[in-house]
């Protein structure tokens, strides 16, 4: 049986030293008590998954209905979409293969009027299920898409349009919950205290997973196995100190203290590359507060060895790196024996050995240029291992936030742009934002053509 490991051999590199590994140990006892209290109070539901039984019941109930459609159009943004895209790319890659004729997931996670209209022109409404995701039920981009899609469904399906839609939102409040109650359409809840960036292993990510036939139970099993030791009433300082998420958090906090202000997330599992985008939101939205945090930067191996890695190796020494690998990826086809002499060393080798060589070479290069690096090695690229990875990074993010003495579960500055956008659209209740807009738009322009 393969195992998952964290390789810390190159973690204390550059301005970090091995003694830094113990820098934050004195805070562990207090944080372990706080962690258990938060888990016990269901304020960190992505760790102990208290909603799992209800979630599984709902997924089993709705799966035959979901499977009856050929297309799923998902309306959601940020945490309502990034995790789902990562799951699709990792475990339903056939959608992106030539001549694919099976199910397809379409994720509308932006305000792109041209593409959105084109999708609605081309999608067969009678074979399409629409899933609308907003925890608050009031995300303007998603609600605007819902208004358009609702009319599209009515036009093509008449009164049957409500049989082609599911709303995933708060269990009790918000506009989408009101729509569920008014229309009687299918719905699943986003659990309390589960923010979007922590929600991939809820209905938010697992309804699309069920549609695609992904092993969603494996994802849940993997996640729970990582958080299990932290959920026991006897959870102590020793339990937390031994947990890999604590070590990542302590290392990440030390990086920031030593002016490593960028955290690379370098993925050397090609089908898992989109987990880098998911992690970027998780880390940035959780930790970027009060002038604190570090900038997450997704990178894809080996693609970025030929682009941005020049900066990583030759640029400022301001980066730490989480390096995601898997030793059991497909080996692929065998090189022929008649290759030119210059490439004779490839004769009889498997195509996949190139990826393993590049993985090692890039890691060594980062080490030799004094980049602190932790290798996250998953034994197999399966749903269970993905669930473990998701839980590991979510818990590490929360602990890092607490070490920074900020709240890793809110996102106050994200709301500012939303309020200004609502004021620009003419929504009521935004008098102060309207004044700010008038001042902004009234500035003397300084424009140059190019």
PDB file of C-alpha atoms in Angstrom, residues 17-310:
ATOM      1  CA  UNK A  17      17.501  26.989   9.830  1.00  0.00           C
ATOM      2  CA  UNK A  18      16.535  23.720  11.499  1.00  0.00           C
ATOM      3  CA  UNK A  19      16.104  25.446  14.861  1.00  0.00           C
ATOM      4  CA  UNK A  20      13.276  27.481  13.301  1.00  0.00           C
ATOM      5  CA  UNK A  21      11.205  24.280  13.292  1.00  0.00           C
ATOM      6  CA  UNK A  22      10.531  24.866  16.988  1.00  0.00           C
ATOM      7  CA  UNK A  23       9.926  28.601  16.763  1.00  0.00           C
ATOM      8  CA  UNK A  24       6.184  28.517  17.479  1.00  0.00           C
ATOM      9  CA  UNK A  25       5.985  25.486  19.762  1.00  0.00           C
ATOM     10  CA  UNK A  26       5.157  27.623  22.788  1.00  0.00           C
ATOM     11  CA  UNK A  27       1.831  28.608  21.215  1.00  0.00           C
ATOM     12  CA  UNK A  28       0.737  25.066  20.444  1.00  0.00           C
ATOM     13  CA  UNK A  29      -0.935  24.282  23.771  1.00  0.00           C
ATOM     14  CA  UNK A  30      -3.211  27.322  23.599  1.00  0.00           C
ATOM     15  CA  UNK A  31      -4.064  26.706  19.950  1.00  0.00           C
ATOM     16  CA  UNK A  32      -4.787  23.008  20.512  1.00  0.00           C
ATOM     17  CA  UNK A  33      -7.371  23.946  23.140  1.00  0.00           C
ATOM     18  CA  UNK A  34      -8.861  26.571  20.841  1.00  0.00           C
ATOM     19  CA  UNK A  35      -8.927  24.122  17.940  1.00  0.00           C
ATOM     20  CA  UNK A  36     -10.842  21.492  19.886  1.00  0.00           C
ATOM     21  CA  UNK A  37     -13.337  24.076  21.167  1.00  0.00           C
ATOM     22  CA  UNK A  38     -13.976  25.308  17.622  1.00  0.00           C
ATOM     23  CA  UNK A  39     -14.393  21.779  16.251  1.00  0.00           C
ATOM     24  CA  UNK A  40     -16.618  20.755  19.147  1.00  0.00           C
ATOM     25  CA  UNK A  41     -18.783  23.834  18.554  1.00  0.00           C
ATOM     26  CA  UNK A  42     -19.175  22.929  14.833  1.00  0.00           C
ATOM     27  CA  UNK A  43     -17.412  26.152  13.834  1.00  0.00           C
ATOM     28  CA  UNK A  44     -14.877  24.254  11.704  1.00  0.00           C
ATOM     29  CA  UNK A  45     -17.171  21.739   9.976  1.00  0.00           C
ATOM     30  CA  UNK A  46     -14.700  21.042   7.164  1.00  0.00           C
ATOM     31  CA  UNK A  47     -12.544  19.163   9.695  1.00  0.00           C
ATOM     32  CA  UNK A  48     -14.992  16.784  11.372  1.00  0.00           C
ATOM     33  CA  UNK A  49     -17.711  16.868   8.654  1.00  0.00           C
ATOM     34  CA  UNK A  50     -20.691  16.805  11.062  1.00  0.00           C
ATOM     35  CA  UNK A  51     -22.976  17.185   8.060  1.00  0.00           C
ATOM     36  CA  UNK A  52     -21.717  14.016   6.354  1.00  0.00           C
ATOM     37  CA  UNK A  53     -24.717  11.779   7.092  1.00  0.00           C
ATOM     38  CA  UNK A  54     -27.211  14.319   5.725  1.00  0.00           C
ATOM     39  CA  UNK A  55     -24.942  15.027   2.749  1.00  0.00           C
ATOM     40  CA  UNK A  56     -24.610  11.361   1.791  1.00  0.00           C
ATOM     41  CA  UNK A  57     -28.348  10.857   2.089  1.00  0.00           C
ATOM     42  CA  UNK A  58     -28.988  13.786  -0.241  1.00  0.00           C
ATOM     43  CA  UNK A  59     -26.371  12.715  -2.771  1.00  0.00           C
ATOM     44  CA  UNK A  60     -27.737   9.180  -2.940  1.00  0.00           C
ATOM     45  CA  UNK A  61     -31.251  10.533  -3.334  1.00  0.00           C
ATOM     46  CA  UNK A  62     -30.392  12.962  -6.124  1.00  0.00           C
ATOM     47  CA  UNK A  63     -27.752  10.931  -8.002  1.00  0.00           C
ATOM     48  CA  UNK A  64     -30.151   9.022 -10.311  1.00  0.00           C
ATOM     49  CA  UNK A  65     -31.780  12.329 -11.293  1.00  0.00           C
ATOM     50  CA  UNK A  66     -28.382  13.981 -11.865  1.00  0.00           C
ATOM     51  CA  UNK A  67     -27.219  11.019 -13.930  1.00  0.00           C
ATOM     52  CA  UNK A  68     -30.232  11.359 -16.234  1.00  0.00           C
ATOM     53  CA  UNK A  69     -28.743  14.512 -17.801  1.00  0.00           C
ATOM     54  CA  UNK A  70     -25.959  14.840 -20.352  1.00  0.00           C
ATOM     55  CA  UNK A  71     -24.874  18.340 -19.346  1.00  0.00           C
ATOM     56  CA  UNK A  72     -24.536  20.213 -16.069  1.00  0.00           C
ATOM     57  CA  UNK A  73     -24.352  24.007 -16.150  1.00  0.00           C
ATOM     58  CA  UNK A  74     -22.941  25.179 -12.832  1.00  0.00           C
ATOM     59  CA  UNK A  75     -23.497  28.809 -11.831  1.00  0.00           C
ATOM     60  CA  UNK A  76     -21.076  29.825  -9.088  1.00  0.00           C
ATOM     61  CA  UNK A  77     -17.958  31.877  -8.461  1.00  0.00           C
ATOM     62  CA  UNK A  78     -14.868  31.643  -6.248  1.00  0.00           C
ATOM     63  CA  UNK A  79     -15.280  28.877  -3.694  1.00  0.00           C
ATOM     64  CA  UNK A  80     -18.440  27.733  -5.444  1.00  0.00           C
ATOM     65  CA  UNK A  81     -16.436  26.808  -8.538  1.00  0.00           C
ATOM     66  CA  UNK A  82     -12.671  26.444  -7.998  1.00  0.00           C
ATOM     67  CA  UNK A  83     -12.805  23.183  -6.047  1.00  0.00           C
ATOM     68  CA  UNK A  84     -15.264  21.677  -8.500  1.00  0.00           C
ATOM     69  CA  UNK A  85     -13.023  22.542 -11.438  1.00  0.00           C
ATOM     70  CA  UNK A  86     -10.088  20.889  -9.670  1.00  0.00           C
ATOM     71  CA  UNK A  87     -12.126  17.717  -9.121  1.00  0.00           C
ATOM     72  CA  UNK A  88     -13.276  17.648 -12.751  1.00  0.00           C
ATOM     73  CA  UNK A  89      -9.760  18.077 -14.136  1.00  0.00           C
ATOM     74  CA  UNK A  90      -8.347  15.475 -11.737  1.00  0.00           C
ATOM     75  CA  UNK A  91     -11.010  12.768 -11.866  1.00  0.00           C
ATOM     76  CA  UNK A  92     -13.072  13.395 -14.978  1.00  0.00           C
ATOM     77  CA  UNK A  93     -10.328  14.367 -17.465  1.00  0.00           C
ATOM     78  CA  UNK A  94     -12.090  12.503 -20.260  1.00  0.00           C
ATOM     79  CA  UNK A  95     -14.339  15.547 -20.669  1.00  0.00           C
ATOM     80  CA  UNK A  96     -11.351  17.395 -22.105  1.00  0.00           C
ATOM     81  CA  UNK A  97     -10.268  14.551 -24.393  1.00  0.00           C
ATOM     82  CA  UNK A  98     -10.732  14.519 -28.192  1.00  0.00           C
ATOM     83  CA  UNK A  99     -14.034  13.098 -29.430  1.00  0.00           C
ATOM     84  CA  UNK A 100     -15.551  12.901 -25.940  1.00  0.00           C
ATOM     85  CA  UNK A 101     -19.260  12.090 -26.208  1.00  0.00           C
ATOM     86  CA  UNK A 102     -20.175  11.548 -22.562  1.00  0.00           C
ATOM     87  CA  UNK A 103     -21.296  13.878 -19.820  1.00  0.00           C
ATOM     88  CA  UNK A 104     -20.009  17.429 -19.684  1.00  0.00           C
ATOM     89  CA  UNK A 105     -19.726  19.937 -16.869  1.00  0.00           C
ATOM     90  CA  UNK A 106     -19.820  23.641 -17.749  1.00  0.00           C
ATOM     91  CA  UNK A 107     -18.723  26.033 -14.995  1.00  0.00           C
ATOM     92  CA  UNK A 108     -19.845  29.634 -15.397  1.00  0.00           C
ATOM     93  CA  UNK A 109     -17.622  31.369 -12.864  1.00  0.00           C
ATOM     94  CA  UNK A 110     -17.221  34.786 -14.445  1.00  0.00           C
ATOM     95  CA  UNK A 111     -19.157  37.643 -15.983  1.00  0.00           C
ATOM     96  CA  UNK A 112     -18.523  36.746 -19.619  1.00  0.00           C
ATOM     97  CA  UNK A 113     -21.621  37.727 -21.549  1.00  0.00           C
ATOM     98  CA  UNK A 114     -20.399  36.451 -24.916  1.00  0.00           C
ATOM     99  CA  UNK A 115     -19.451  32.963 -23.737  1.00  0.00           C
ATOM    100  CA  UNK A 116     -22.518  32.653 -21.532  1.00  0.00           C
ATOM    101  CA  UNK A 117     -24.858  33.512 -24.404  1.00  0.00           C
ATOM    102  CA  UNK A 118     -23.031  31.088 -26.676  1.00  0.00           C
ATOM    103  CA  UNK A 119     -23.422  28.283 -24.133  1.00  0.00           C
ATOM    104  CA  UNK A 120     -27.156  28.895 -23.888  1.00  0.00           C
ATOM    105  CA  UNK A 121     -27.391  28.919 -27.666  1.00  0.00           C
ATOM    106  CA  UNK A 122     -25.647  25.576 -27.985  1.00  0.00           C
ATOM    107  CA  UNK A 123     -26.710  23.620 -24.884  1.00  0.00           C
ATOM    108  CA  UNK A 124     -29.764  21.355 -25.275  1.00  0.00           C
ATOM    109  CA  UNK A 125     -32.062  22.498 -22.477  1.00  0.00           C
ATOM    110  CA  UNK A 126     -33.913  19.183 -22.329  1.00  0.00           C
ATOM    111  CA  UNK A 127     -30.625  17.377 -21.560  1.00  0.00           C
ATOM    112  CA  UNK A 128     -29.175  19.981 -19.195  1.00  0.00           C
ATOM    113  CA  UNK A 129     -29.380  20.359 -15.424  1.00  0.00           C
ATOM    114  CA  UNK A 130     -28.561  23.767 -13.950  1.00  0.00           C
ATOM    115  CA  UNK A 131     -26.955  23.928 -10.496  1.00  0.00           C
ATOM    116  CA  UNK A 132     -26.900  27.344  -8.833  1.00  0.00           C
ATOM    117  CA  UNK A 133     -24.502  27.767  -5.889  1.00  0.00           C
ATOM    118  CA  UNK A 134     -24.411  30.686  -3.470  1.00  0.00           C
ATOM    119  CA  UNK A 135     -24.199  30.254   0.301  1.00  0.00           C
ATOM    120  CA  UNK A 136     -25.652  33.715   0.949  1.00  0.00           C
ATOM    121  CA  UNK A 137     -28.159  33.373  -1.862  1.00  0.00           C
ATOM    122  CA  UNK A 138     -27.271  36.877  -2.956  1.00  0.00           C
ATOM    123  CA  UNK A 139     -23.981  36.699  -4.886  1.00  0.00           C
ATOM    124  CA  UNK A 140     -24.733  39.238  -7.620  1.00  0.00           C
ATOM    125  CA  UNK A 141     -22.807  37.495 -10.419  1.00  0.00           C
ATOM    126  CA  UNK A 142     -24.452  34.135  -9.735  1.00  0.00           C
ATOM    127  CA  UNK A 143     -27.930  35.573  -9.187  1.00  0.00           C
ATOM    128  CA  UNK A 144     -27.682  37.531 -12.442  1.00  0.00           C
ATOM    129  CA  UNK A 145     -26.785  34.310 -14.272  1.00  0.00           C
ATOM    130  CA  UNK A 146     -29.691  32.566 -12.573  1.00  0.00           C
ATOM    131  CA  UNK A 147     -32.146  35.203 -13.808  1.00  0.00           C
ATOM    132  CA  UNK A 148     -30.930  34.693 -17.384  1.00  0.00           C
ATOM    133  CA  UNK A 149     -30.896  30.882 -17.199  1.00  0.00           C
ATOM    134  CA  UNK A 150     -34.313  30.792 -15.586  1.00  0.00           C
ATOM    135  CA  UNK A 151     -35.819  32.512 -18.616  1.00  0.00           C
ATOM    136  CA  UNK A 152     -33.829  30.262 -20.968  1.00  0.00           C
ATOM    137  CA  UNK A 153     -35.234  27.162 -19.277  1.00  0.00           C
ATOM    138  CA  UNK A 154     -38.781  28.515 -19.292  1.00  0.00           C
ATOM    139  CA  UNK A 155     -38.544  29.347 -22.992  1.00  0.00           C
ATOM    140  CA  UNK A 156     -37.358  25.867 -23.947  1.00  0.00           C
ATOM    141  CA  UNK A 157     -39.123  23.681 -21.385  1.00  0.00           C
ATOM    142  CA  UNK A 158     -42.221  25.563 -20.273  1.00  0.00           C
ATOM    143  CA  UNK A 159     -43.573  24.492 -16.892  1.00  0.00           C
ATOM    144  CA  UNK A 160     -41.105  21.594 -16.787  1.00  0.00           C
ATOM    145  CA  UNK A 161     -38.186  24.003 -16.271  1.00  0.00           C
ATOM    146  CA  UNK A 162     -38.188  23.455 -12.509  1.00  0.00           C
ATOM    147  CA  UNK A 163     -37.326  19.784 -13.073  1.00  0.00           C
ATOM    148  CA  UNK A 164     -33.969  20.889 -14.506  1.00  0.00           C
ATOM    149  CA  UNK A 165     -32.593  22.967 -11.658  1.00  0.00           C
ATOM    150  CA  UNK A 166     -31.030  22.567  -8.224  1.00  0.00           C
ATOM    151  CA  UNK A 167     -30.201  25.383  -5.804  1.00  0.00           C
ATOM    152  CA  UNK A 168     -27.352  24.903  -3.302  1.00  0.00           C
ATOM    153  CA  UNK A 169     -27.533  27.579  -0.642  1.00  0.00           C
ATOM    154  CA  UNK A 170     -28.076  28.326   3.042  1.00  0.00           C
ATOM    155  CA  UNK A 171     -30.531  25.951   4.686  1.00  0.00           C
ATOM    156  CA  UNK A 172     -32.793  28.716   6.009  1.00  0.00           C
ATOM    157  CA  UNK A 173     -32.030  32.184   4.657  1.00  0.00           C
ATOM    158  CA  UNK A 174     -31.385  34.159   1.492  1.00  0.00           C
ATOM    159  CA  UNK A 175     -33.013  34.722  -1.879  1.00  0.00           C
ATOM    160  CA  UNK A 176     -32.176  31.275  -3.266  1.00  0.00           C
ATOM    161  CA  UNK A 177     -33.708  29.588  -0.228  1.00  0.00           C
ATOM    162  CA  UNK A 178     -36.822  31.695  -0.816  1.00  0.00           C
ATOM    163  CA  UNK A 179     -36.810  30.433  -4.423  1.00  0.00           C
ATOM    164  CA  UNK A 180     -36.622  26.829  -3.211  1.00  0.00           C
ATOM    165  CA  UNK A 181     -39.618  27.396  -0.959  1.00  0.00           C
ATOM    166  CA  UNK A 182     -41.562  29.241  -3.644  1.00  0.00           C
ATOM    167  CA  UNK A 183     -40.878  26.891  -6.557  1.00  0.00           C
ATOM    168  CA  UNK A 184     -40.416  23.563  -4.804  1.00  0.00           C
ATOM    169  CA  UNK A 185     -37.231  22.851  -6.776  1.00  0.00           C
ATOM    170  CA  UNK A 186     -34.535  20.458  -5.660  1.00  0.00           C
ATOM    171  CA  UNK A 187     -31.969  21.845  -3.263  1.00  0.00           C
ATOM    172  CA  UNK A 188     -29.140  20.901  -0.941  1.00  0.00           C
ATOM    173  CA  UNK A 189     -27.811  23.016   1.920  1.00  0.00           C
ATOM    174  CA  UNK A 190     -24.438  24.616   2.448  1.00  0.00           C
ATOM    175  CA  UNK A 191     -23.784  23.786   6.125  1.00  0.00           C
ATOM    176  CA  UNK A 192     -23.531  26.514   8.743  1.00  0.00           C
ATOM    177  CA  UNK A 193     -20.061  27.997   9.307  1.00  0.00           C
ATOM    178  CA  UNK A 194     -18.791  26.598   6.008  1.00  0.00           C
ATOM    179  CA  UNK A 195     -17.335  29.384   3.893  1.00  0.00           C
ATOM    180  CA  UNK A 196     -17.032  28.977   0.147  1.00  0.00           C
ATOM    181  CA  UNK A 197     -13.298  28.319   0.018  1.00  0.00           C
ATOM    182  CA  UNK A 198     -13.685  25.522   2.590  1.00  0.00           C
ATOM    183  CA  UNK A 199     -16.800  24.019   0.987  1.00  0.00           C
ATOM    184  CA  UNK A 200     -15.576  21.732  -1.807  1.00  0.00           C
ATOM    185  CA  UNK A 201     -16.325  18.597   0.254  1.00  0.00           C
ATOM    186  CA  UNK A 202     -19.954  19.575   0.747  1.00  0.00           C
ATOM    187  CA  UNK A 203     -22.832  19.663  -1.737  1.00  0.00           C
ATOM    188  CA  UNK A 204     -20.952  22.549  -3.405  1.00  0.00           C
ATOM    189  CA  UNK A 205     -18.342  20.233  -4.891  1.00  0.00           C
ATOM    190  CA  UNK A 206     -19.901  16.814  -4.468  1.00  0.00           C
ATOM    191  CA  UNK A 207     -23.148  17.374  -6.390  1.00  0.00           C
ATOM    192  CA  UNK A 208     -21.081  17.977  -9.560  1.00  0.00           C
ATOM    193  CA  UNK A 209     -18.848  15.079  -8.528  1.00  0.00           C
ATOM    194  CA  UNK A 210     -21.882  12.784  -8.323  1.00  0.00           C
ATOM    195  CA  UNK A 211     -22.975  13.939 -11.775  1.00  0.00           C
ATOM    196  CA  UNK A 212     -19.535  13.051 -13.192  1.00  0.00           C
ATOM    197  CA  UNK A 213     -19.377   9.701 -11.409  1.00  0.00           C
ATOM    198  CA  UNK A 214     -16.447  10.701  -9.197  1.00  0.00           C
ATOM    199  CA  UNK A 215     -15.894   8.684  -6.006  1.00  0.00           C
ATOM    200  CA  UNK A 216     -17.222  11.322  -3.615  1.00  0.00           C
ATOM    201  CA  UNK A 217     -17.252   8.877  -0.709  1.00  0.00           C
ATOM    202  CA  UNK A 218     -13.520   8.414  -1.188  1.00  0.00           C
ATOM    203  CA  UNK A 219     -13.018  12.178  -1.013  1.00  0.00           C
ATOM    204  CA  UNK A 220     -14.911  12.314   2.290  1.00  0.00           C
ATOM    205  CA  UNK A 221     -13.109   9.288   3.711  1.00  0.00           C
ATOM    206  CA  UNK A 222      -9.736  10.798   2.882  1.00  0.00           C
ATOM    207  CA  UNK A 223     -10.585  14.143   4.448  1.00  0.00           C
ATOM    208  CA  UNK A 224     -11.909  12.613   7.648  1.00  0.00           C
ATOM    209  CA  UNK A 225      -8.806  10.460   8.067  1.00  0.00           C
ATOM    210  CA  UNK A 226      -6.641  13.592   8.239  1.00  0.00           C
ATOM    211  CA  UNK A 227      -8.764  15.480  10.756  1.00  0.00           C
ATOM    212  CA  UNK A 228      -9.713  12.491  12.911  1.00  0.00           C
ATOM    213  CA  UNK A 229      -6.973  12.823  15.535  1.00  0.00           C
ATOM    214  CA  UNK A 230      -7.829  16.493  16.086  1.00  0.00           C
ATOM    215  CA  UNK A 231     -11.500  15.806  16.777  1.00  0.00           C
ATOM    216  CA  UNK A 232     -11.043  13.593  19.817  1.00  0.00           C
ATOM    217  CA  UNK A 233     -11.890  15.024  23.206  1.00  0.00           C
ATOM    218  CA  UNK A 234      -8.403  14.146  24.387  1.00  0.00           C
ATOM    219  CA  UNK A 235      -6.797  16.294  21.650  1.00  0.00           C
ATOM    220  CA  UNK A 236      -3.743  17.831  23.287  1.00  0.00           C
ATOM    221  CA  UNK A 237      -0.693  19.902  22.533  1.00  0.00           C
ATOM    222  CA  UNK A 238       1.137  16.668  21.733  1.00  0.00           C
ATOM    223  CA  UNK A 239      -1.574  15.644  19.225  1.00  0.00           C
ATOM    224  CA  UNK A 240      -1.351  18.962  17.428  1.00  0.00           C
ATOM    225  CA  UNK A 241       2.443  19.076  17.437  1.00  0.00           C
ATOM    226  CA  UNK A 242       2.476  15.660  15.758  1.00  0.00           C
ATOM    227  CA  UNK A 243      -0.013  16.693  13.094  1.00  0.00           C
ATOM    228  CA  UNK A 244       1.405  17.601   9.663  1.00  0.00           C
ATOM    229  CA  UNK A 245      -0.930  20.582   9.327  1.00  0.00           C
ATOM    230  CA  UNK A 246       0.686  22.184  12.394  1.00  0.00           C
ATOM    231  CA  UNK A 247       4.149  21.763  10.946  1.00  0.00           C
ATOM    232  CA  UNK A 248       3.062  23.364   7.653  1.00  0.00           C
ATOM    233  CA  UNK A 249       1.460  26.255   9.540  1.00  0.00           C
ATOM    234  CA  UNK A 250       4.491  26.832  11.742  1.00  0.00           C
ATOM    235  CA  UNK A 251       6.796  26.672   8.702  1.00  0.00           C
ATOM    236  CA  UNK A 252       4.585  29.084   6.736  1.00  0.00           C
ATOM    237  CA  UNK A 253       4.513  31.570   9.625  1.00  0.00           C
ATOM    238  CA  UNK A 254       8.301  31.360   9.894  1.00  0.00           C
ATOM    239  CA  UNK A 255       8.612  32.022   6.160  1.00  0.00           C
ATOM    240  CA  UNK A 256       6.626  35.243   6.547  1.00  0.00           C
ATOM    241  CA  UNK A 257       8.738  36.315   9.524  1.00  0.00           C
ATOM    242  CA  UNK A 258      11.851  35.894   7.372  1.00  0.00           C
ATOM    243  CA  UNK A 259      10.384  37.919   4.474  1.00  0.00           C
ATOM    244  CA  UNK A 260       9.456  35.002   2.248  1.00  0.00           C
ATOM    245  CA  UNK A 261       6.263  36.687   1.097  1.00  0.00           C
ATOM    246  CA  UNK A 262       5.323  34.357  -1.777  1.00  0.00           C
ATOM    247  CA  UNK A 263       4.272  30.725  -1.358  1.00  0.00           C
ATOM    248  CA  UNK A 264       4.582  28.660  -4.530  1.00  0.00           C
ATOM    249  CA  UNK A 265       2.215  25.748  -4.972  1.00  0.00           C
ATOM    250  CA  UNK A 266       4.095  23.718  -7.589  1.00  0.00           C
ATOM    251  CA  UNK A 267       2.040  20.771  -8.857  1.00  0.00           C
ATOM    252  CA  UNK A 268       3.825  17.888 -10.587  1.00  0.00           C
ATOM    253  CA  UNK A 269       0.662  15.850 -11.047  1.00  0.00           C
ATOM    254  CA  UNK A 270      -0.581  17.261 -14.368  1.00  0.00           C
ATOM    255  CA  UNK A 271      -4.247  16.377 -13.878  1.00  0.00           C
ATOM    256  CA  UNK A 272      -4.163  17.958 -10.410  1.00  0.00           C
ATOM    257  CA  UNK A 273      -2.819  21.318 -11.577  1.00  0.00           C
ATOM    258  CA  UNK A 274      -6.117  23.092 -10.887  1.00  0.00           C
ATOM    259  CA  UNK A 275      -5.727  22.350  -7.189  1.00  0.00           C
ATOM    260  CA  UNK A 276      -3.204  25.190  -7.343  1.00  0.00           C
ATOM    261  CA  UNK A 277      -5.973  27.658  -8.202  1.00  0.00           C
ATOM    262  CA  UNK A 278      -8.163  26.227  -5.445  1.00  0.00           C
ATOM    263  CA  UNK A 279      -5.313  26.579  -2.934  1.00  0.00           C
ATOM    264  CA  UNK A 280      -4.600  30.140  -4.065  1.00  0.00           C
ATOM    265  CA  UNK A 281      -8.084  31.264  -3.055  1.00  0.00           C
ATOM    266  CA  UNK A 282      -7.979  29.282   0.183  1.00  0.00           C
ATOM    267  CA  UNK A 283      -4.669  30.816   1.259  1.00  0.00           C
ATOM    268  CA  UNK A 284      -5.163  34.368  -0.026  1.00  0.00           C
ATOM    269  CA  UNK A 285      -8.737  34.923   1.136  1.00  0.00           C
ATOM    270  CA  UNK A 286      -8.069  33.335   4.519  1.00  0.00           C
ATOM    271  CA  UNK A 287      -4.799  35.053   5.416  1.00  0.00           C
ATOM    272  CA  UNK A 288      -4.644  38.363   3.549  1.00  0.00           C
ATOM    273  CA  UNK A 289      -5.771  40.648   6.396  1.00  0.00           C
ATOM    274  CA  UNK A 290      -4.395  43.418   8.593  1.00  0.00           C
ATOM    275  CA  UNK A 291      -1.349  43.770   6.361  1.00  0.00           C
ATOM    276  CA  UNK A 292      -0.449  40.118   6.954  1.00  0.00           C
ATOM    277  CA  UNK A 293      -0.302  36.960   4.873  1.00  0.00           C
ATOM    278  CA  UNK A 294       1.732  35.736   1.917  1.00  0.00           C
ATOM    279  CA  UNK A 295       0.914  35.593  -1.772  1.00  0.00           C
ATOM    280  CA  UNK A 296       0.027  32.112  -3.091  1.00  0.00           C
ATOM    281  CA  UNK A 297       1.355  31.453  -6.572  1.00  0.00           C
ATOM    282  CA  UNK A 298       0.176  28.328  -8.440  1.00  0.00           C
ATOM    283  CA  UNK A 299       2.707  26.717 -10.770  1.00  0.00           C
ATOM    284  CA  UNK A 300       2.358  23.684 -13.031  1.00  0.00           C
ATOM    285  CA  UNK A 301       5.135  21.232 -13.654  1.00  0.00           C
ATOM    286  CA  UNK A 302       6.624  20.848 -16.113  1.00  0.00           C
ATOM    287  CA  UNK A 303       4.983  23.717 -18.004  1.00  0.00           C
ATOM    288  CA  UNK A 304       6.323  26.444 -15.727  1.00  0.00           C
ATOM    289  CA  UNK A 305       9.863  25.103 -15.810  1.00  0.00           C
ATOM    290  CA  UNK A 306       9.932  26.727 -19.231  1.00  0.00           C
ATOM    291  CA  UNK A 307       8.407  30.030 -18.145  1.00  0.00           C
ATOM    292  CA  UNK A 308       8.059  31.384 -14.627  1.00  0.00           C
ATOM    293  CA  UNK A 309      10.689  29.134 -13.029  1.00  0.00           C
ATOM    294  CA  UNK A 310      13.351  31.494 -14.365  1.00  0.00           C
TER     295      UNK A 310
END
